[in-house]
GROMACS .gro file of C-alpha atoms in nm:
model
  234
    1MET     CA    1  11.624  10.564  12.613
    2GLU     CA    2  11.738  10.274  12.837
    3GLN     CA    3  11.370  10.181  12.903
    4TRP     CA    4  11.299  10.189  12.521
    5LEU     CA    5  11.595   9.974  12.477
    6GLU     CA    6  11.494   9.713  12.746
    7TRP     CA    7  11.131   9.720  12.597
    8ALA     CA    8  11.271   9.646  12.245
    9ARG     CA    9  11.496   9.382  12.367
   10GLY     CA   10  11.237   9.215  12.586
   11PRO     CA   11  10.866   9.202  12.499
   12LEU     CA   12  10.900   9.346  12.145
   13PHE     CA   13  11.178   9.100  12.045
   14LYS     CA   14  10.964   8.801  12.201
   15PHE     CA   15  10.663   8.926  11.996
   16ALA     CA   16  10.876   8.972  11.664
   17PHE     CA   17  11.038   8.634  11.710
   18ALA     CA   18  10.697   8.455  11.776
   19VAL     CA   19  10.549   8.614  11.460
   20MET     CA   20  10.849   8.480  11.262
   21VAL     CA   21  10.835   8.136  11.410
   22LEU     CA   22  10.453   8.098  11.372
   23GLY     CA   23  10.455   8.261  11.024
   24LEU     CA   24  10.721   8.007  10.904
   25PHE     CA   25  10.543   7.726  11.069
   26ARG     CA   26  10.234   7.821  10.867
   27HIS     CA   27  10.422   7.817  10.552
   28LEU     CA   28  10.567   7.480  10.635
   29LEU     CA   29  10.238   7.341  10.712
   30LEU     CA   30  10.076   7.470  10.394
   31ALA     CA   31  10.367   7.329  10.190
   32VAL     CA   32  10.341   6.994  10.337
   33ALA     CA   33   9.967   6.986  10.313
   34GLY     CA   34   9.983   7.108   9.940
   35THR     CA   35  10.256   6.850   9.867
   36VAL     CA   36  10.056   6.571  10.036
   37GLN     CA   37   9.738   6.672   9.821
   38ALA     CA   38   9.930   6.685   9.504
   39LEU     CA   39  10.092   6.346   9.566
   40LEU     CA   40   9.739   6.191   9.630
   41ARG     CA   41   9.612   6.348   9.298
   42ALA     CA   42   9.915   6.291   9.087
   43GLY     CA   43   9.904   6.000   8.840
   44ASP     CA   44  10.287   5.976   8.851
   45THR     CA   45  10.385   5.931   9.205
   46LYS     CA   46  10.752   5.837   9.144
   47ILE     CA   47  10.928   6.124   9.294
   48PRO     CA   48  11.330   6.112   9.241
   49TYR     CA   49  11.397   6.200   9.599
   50LYS     CA   50  11.782   6.171   9.531
   51VAL     CA   51  11.767   6.415   9.248
   52VAL     CA   52  11.551   6.651   9.465
   53PHE     CA   53  11.815   6.620   9.750
   54ARG     CA   54  12.091   6.692   9.504
   55THR     CA   55  11.916   6.986   9.341
   56THR     CA   56  11.837   7.121   9.687
   57LEU     CA   57  12.208   7.106   9.770
   58ASP     CA   58  12.306   7.260   9.423
   59TRP     CA   59  12.070   7.565   9.535
   60LEU     CA   60  12.201   7.579   9.878
   61PHE     CA   61  12.574   7.576   9.749
   62PRO     CA   62  12.518   7.718   9.401
   63VAL     CA   63  12.887   7.656   9.293
   64LYS     CA   64  12.775   7.518   8.962
   65LYS     CA   65  12.536   7.800   8.894
   66MET     CA   66  12.798   8.084   8.916
   67ASN     CA   67  12.873   8.083   8.547
   68VAL     CA   68  12.545   8.228   8.431
   69ASN     CA   69  12.458   8.544   8.252
   70ARG     CA   70  12.583   8.756   8.550
   71PRO     CA   71  12.849   8.545   8.723
   72VAL     CA   72  12.968   8.846   8.937
   73TYR     CA   73  12.623   8.925   9.072
   74SER     CA   74  12.575   8.553   9.143
   75VAL     CA   75  12.909   8.558   9.353
   76ILE     CA   76  12.814   8.871   9.539
   77SER     CA   77  12.474   8.718   9.601
   78VAL     CA   78  12.613   8.408   9.769
   79ILE     CA   79  12.863   8.617   9.974
   80PHE     CA   80  12.553   8.827  10.077
   81HIS     CA   81  12.364   8.530  10.195
   82VAL     CA   82  12.651   8.365  10.379
   83GLY     CA   83  12.723   8.696  10.564
   84LEU     CA   84  12.345   8.754  10.636
   85ILE     CA   85  12.297   8.410  10.802
   86LEU     CA   86  12.610   8.338  10.973
   87THR     CA   87  12.703   8.673  11.117
   88PRO     CA   88  12.390   8.717  11.340
   89ILE     CA   89  12.381   8.343  11.445
   90PHE     CA   90  12.746   8.304  11.548
   91LEU     CA   91  12.819   8.644  11.693
   92LEU     CA   92  12.914   8.614  12.044
   93PRO     CA   93  12.699   8.905  12.200
   94HIS     CA   94  12.389   8.726  12.041
   95ILE     CA   95  12.473   8.378  12.178
   96GLN     CA   96  12.527   8.530  12.504
   97LEU     CA   97  12.171   8.678  12.494
   98TRP     CA   98  12.033   8.329  12.400
   99GLU     CA   99  12.228   8.175  12.693
  100ARG     CA  100  12.101   8.433  12.933
  101GLY     CA  101  11.734   8.389  12.814
  102LEU     CA  102  11.720   8.007  12.740
  103SER     CA  103  12.047   7.871  12.883
  104ILE     CA  104  12.153   7.751  12.542
  105ARG     CA  105  12.469   7.839  12.359
  106TRP     CA  106  12.698   7.744  12.060
  107PRO     CA  107  13.034   7.817  11.939
  108ALA     CA  108  13.093   8.178  11.838
  109ILE     CA  109  13.308   8.315  11.541
  110PRO     CA  110  13.615   8.518  11.635
  111HIS     CA  111  13.562   8.887  11.684
  112VAL     CA  112  13.775   8.975  11.379
  113LEU     CA  113  13.598   8.733  11.158
  114ALA     CA  114  13.260   8.881  11.266
  115ASP     CA  115  13.380   9.236  11.193
  116MET     CA  116  13.500   9.123  10.844
  117LEU     CA  117  13.174   8.934  10.761
  118THR     CA  118  12.980   9.244  10.872
  119LEU     CA  119  13.170   9.477  10.648
  120ILE     CA  120  13.153   9.218  10.356
  121THR     CA  121  12.780   9.177  10.395
  122ILE     CA  122  12.730   9.553  10.414
  123ALA     CA  123  12.927   9.600  10.089
  124ALA     CA  124  12.760   9.316   9.916
  125THR     CA  125  12.427   9.452   9.999
  126VAL     CA  126  12.523   9.776   9.839
  127ALA     CA  127  12.661   9.593   9.532
  128LEU     CA  128  12.345   9.385   9.494
  129LEU     CA  129  12.117   9.691   9.513
  130ILE     CA  130  12.342   9.860   9.262
  131GLY     CA  131  12.329   9.556   9.043
  132ARG     CA  132  11.973   9.544   9.049
  133LEU     CA  133  11.903   9.896   8.991
  134GLY     CA  134  12.176   9.925   8.724
  135HIS     CA  135  12.063   9.647   8.518
  136ILE     CA  136  11.764   9.712   8.289
  137TYR     CA  137  11.616   9.363   8.299
  138ALA     CA  138  11.669   9.316   8.674
  139ARG     CA  139  11.507   9.649   8.730
  140GLY     CA  140  11.220   9.574   8.511
  141ILE     CA  141  11.113   9.268   8.716
  142SER     CA  142  11.214   9.413   9.049
  143ARG     CA  143  10.933   9.457   9.308
  144ILE     CA  144  10.907   9.734   9.576
  145GLN     CA  145  11.044   9.484   9.836
  146ASP     CA  146  11.341   9.406   9.625
  147ILE     CA  147  11.439   9.756   9.666
  148LEU     CA  148  11.339   9.826  10.018
  149LEU     CA  149  11.459   9.515  10.177
  150PRO     CA  150  11.839   9.564  10.120
  151PRO     CA  151  11.866   9.889  10.287
  152LEU     CA  152  11.667   9.748  10.565
  153LEU     CA  153  11.886   9.458  10.612
  154MET     CA  154  12.190   9.679  10.631
  155VAL     CA  155  12.067   9.869  10.925
  156PRO     CA  156  12.125   9.600  11.193
  157PHE     CA  157  12.476   9.536  11.053
  158ILE     CA  158  12.584   9.884  11.051
  159THR     CA  159  12.455   9.970  11.385
  160GLY     CA  160  12.588   9.649  11.523
  161PHE     CA  161  12.924   9.722  11.397
  162LEU     CA  162  12.906  10.087  11.543
  163ALA     CA  163  12.791   9.962  11.877
  164MET     CA  164  13.086   9.721  11.882
  165HIS     CA  165  13.335   9.994  11.795
  166PRO     CA  166  13.262  10.308  12.010
  167ALA     CA  167  13.565  10.499  11.862
  168TRP     CA  168  13.385  10.485  11.528
  169ASN     CA  169  13.035  10.557  11.666
  170PRO     CA  170  12.915  10.920  11.627
  171VAL     CA  171  12.615  10.901  11.836
  172ASP     CA  172  12.496  10.771  12.185
  173TYR     CA  173  12.559  10.394  12.228
  174ASN     CA  174  12.198  10.327  12.359
  175ALA     CA  175  12.055  10.519  12.045
  176VAL     CA  176  12.253  10.294  11.814
  177MET     CA  177  12.141   9.983  12.002
  178LEU     CA  178  11.783  10.088  11.998
  179ILE     CA  179  11.787  10.120  11.622
  180HIS     CA  180  11.984   9.798  11.601
  181VAL     CA  181  11.722   9.596  11.799
  182LEU     CA  182  11.418   9.767  11.643
  183SER     CA  183  11.546   9.705  11.290
  184ALA     CA  184  11.638   9.336  11.372
  185ASN     CA  185  11.272   9.296  11.523
  186LEU     CA  186  11.115   9.446  11.216
  187ILE     CA  187  11.306   9.196  10.994
  188PHE     CA  188  11.204   8.915  11.212
  189ILE     CA  189  10.820   9.017  11.164
  190LEU     CA  190  10.878   9.070  10.776
  191ILE     CA  191  11.044   8.725  10.732
  192PRO     CA  192  10.725   8.520  10.690
  193PHE     CA  193  10.553   8.775  10.475
  194THR     CA  194  10.828   8.876  10.225
  195LYS     CA  195  11.098   8.722  10.009
  196LEU     CA  196  11.325   8.685  10.321
  197GLY     CA  197  11.135   8.374  10.412
  198HIS     CA  198  11.322   8.200  10.137
  199ILE     CA  199  11.658   8.205  10.340
  200ILE     CA  200  11.487   7.944  10.580
  201LEU     CA  201  11.229   7.774  10.353
  202LEU     CA  202  11.453   7.708  10.047
  203PRO     CA  203  11.539   7.349  10.145
  204ALA     CA  204  11.165   7.264  10.101
  205THR     CA  205  11.097   7.434   9.773
  206GLN     CA  206  11.274   7.176   9.536
  207LEU     CA  207  11.043   6.890   9.682
  208VAL     CA  208  10.719   7.108   9.616
  209SER     CA  209  10.840   7.200   9.278
  210GLU     CA  210  10.922   6.849   9.177
  211VAL     CA  211  10.570   6.719   9.301
  212GLY     CA  212  10.410   6.989   9.102
  213TRP     CA  213  10.615   6.874   8.804
  214HIS     CA  214  10.444   6.521   8.827
  215PHE     CA  215  10.103   6.664   8.853
  216PRO     CA  216   9.903   6.557   8.636
  217ALA     CA  217  10.070   6.241   8.523
  218GLU     CA  218  10.354   6.290   8.260
  219SER     CA  219  10.295   6.666   8.250
  220GLY     CA  220  10.658   6.713   8.326
  221ASP     CA  221  10.758   6.520   8.032
  222ASP     CA  222  10.511   6.694   7.793
  223VAL     CA  223  10.656   7.020   7.892
  224ALA     CA  224  11.013   6.887   7.837
  225VAL     CA  225  10.913   6.772   7.493
  226ALA     CA  226  10.754   7.099   7.424
  227LEU     CA  227  11.088   7.277   7.515
  228LYS     CA  228  11.291   7.018   7.332
  229LYS     CA  229  11.463   6.945   7.647
  230GLU     CA  230  11.395   6.567   7.692
  231ASN     CA  231  11.620   6.406   7.939
  232MET     CA  232  11.764   6.734   8.037
  233PRO     CA  233  11.727   6.932   8.372
  234ILE     CA  234  11.478   7.225   8.328
   0.00000   0.00000   0.00000
């Protein structure tokens, strides 16, 4: 078991992380190339970069977007994303692994806060899955990955919590850690190929959308007129 764990932590982790980085870099290059191409072909090249920046911040911190059709679901979604991003990045054992491998480190969150974020993220994941499957319209537009990814995302959180709390762990520590590392590696590999990539690529999407809105010239204004939303955000 220990040999499998070392393999998962070593060569397999390096492979999974490389796939994630290269896959996201490919997405970024395609986005930049597509944006430049659209700008060169667009008749209206006046891109409101301040608006794009402000809109991007609105999506990154969607406080103003909470009061929509499903405010509770929106709040849970924000909590889920916060826990999903912050917990693994600022967990002390993870930081120590980076320090051991690359001699870099950053501040860690307190152990108690890490536990709270872990449990909140697990609960939020379950709530989001129930909210999606229990809502007729959300269920209708859900893809297979929308159903399968949340349970997969819970695995490293559950196993990580059990590994950090031996008294609550009903199975062998190495077995739990092996599942923890394997599930995390699988998530790394899936990030560039699934909707998980939006967690990292979201900041670039508003600029791409805005440039597309300007191609061809004044097409955005024509759509706004058709929707009767002149001078309004769409």
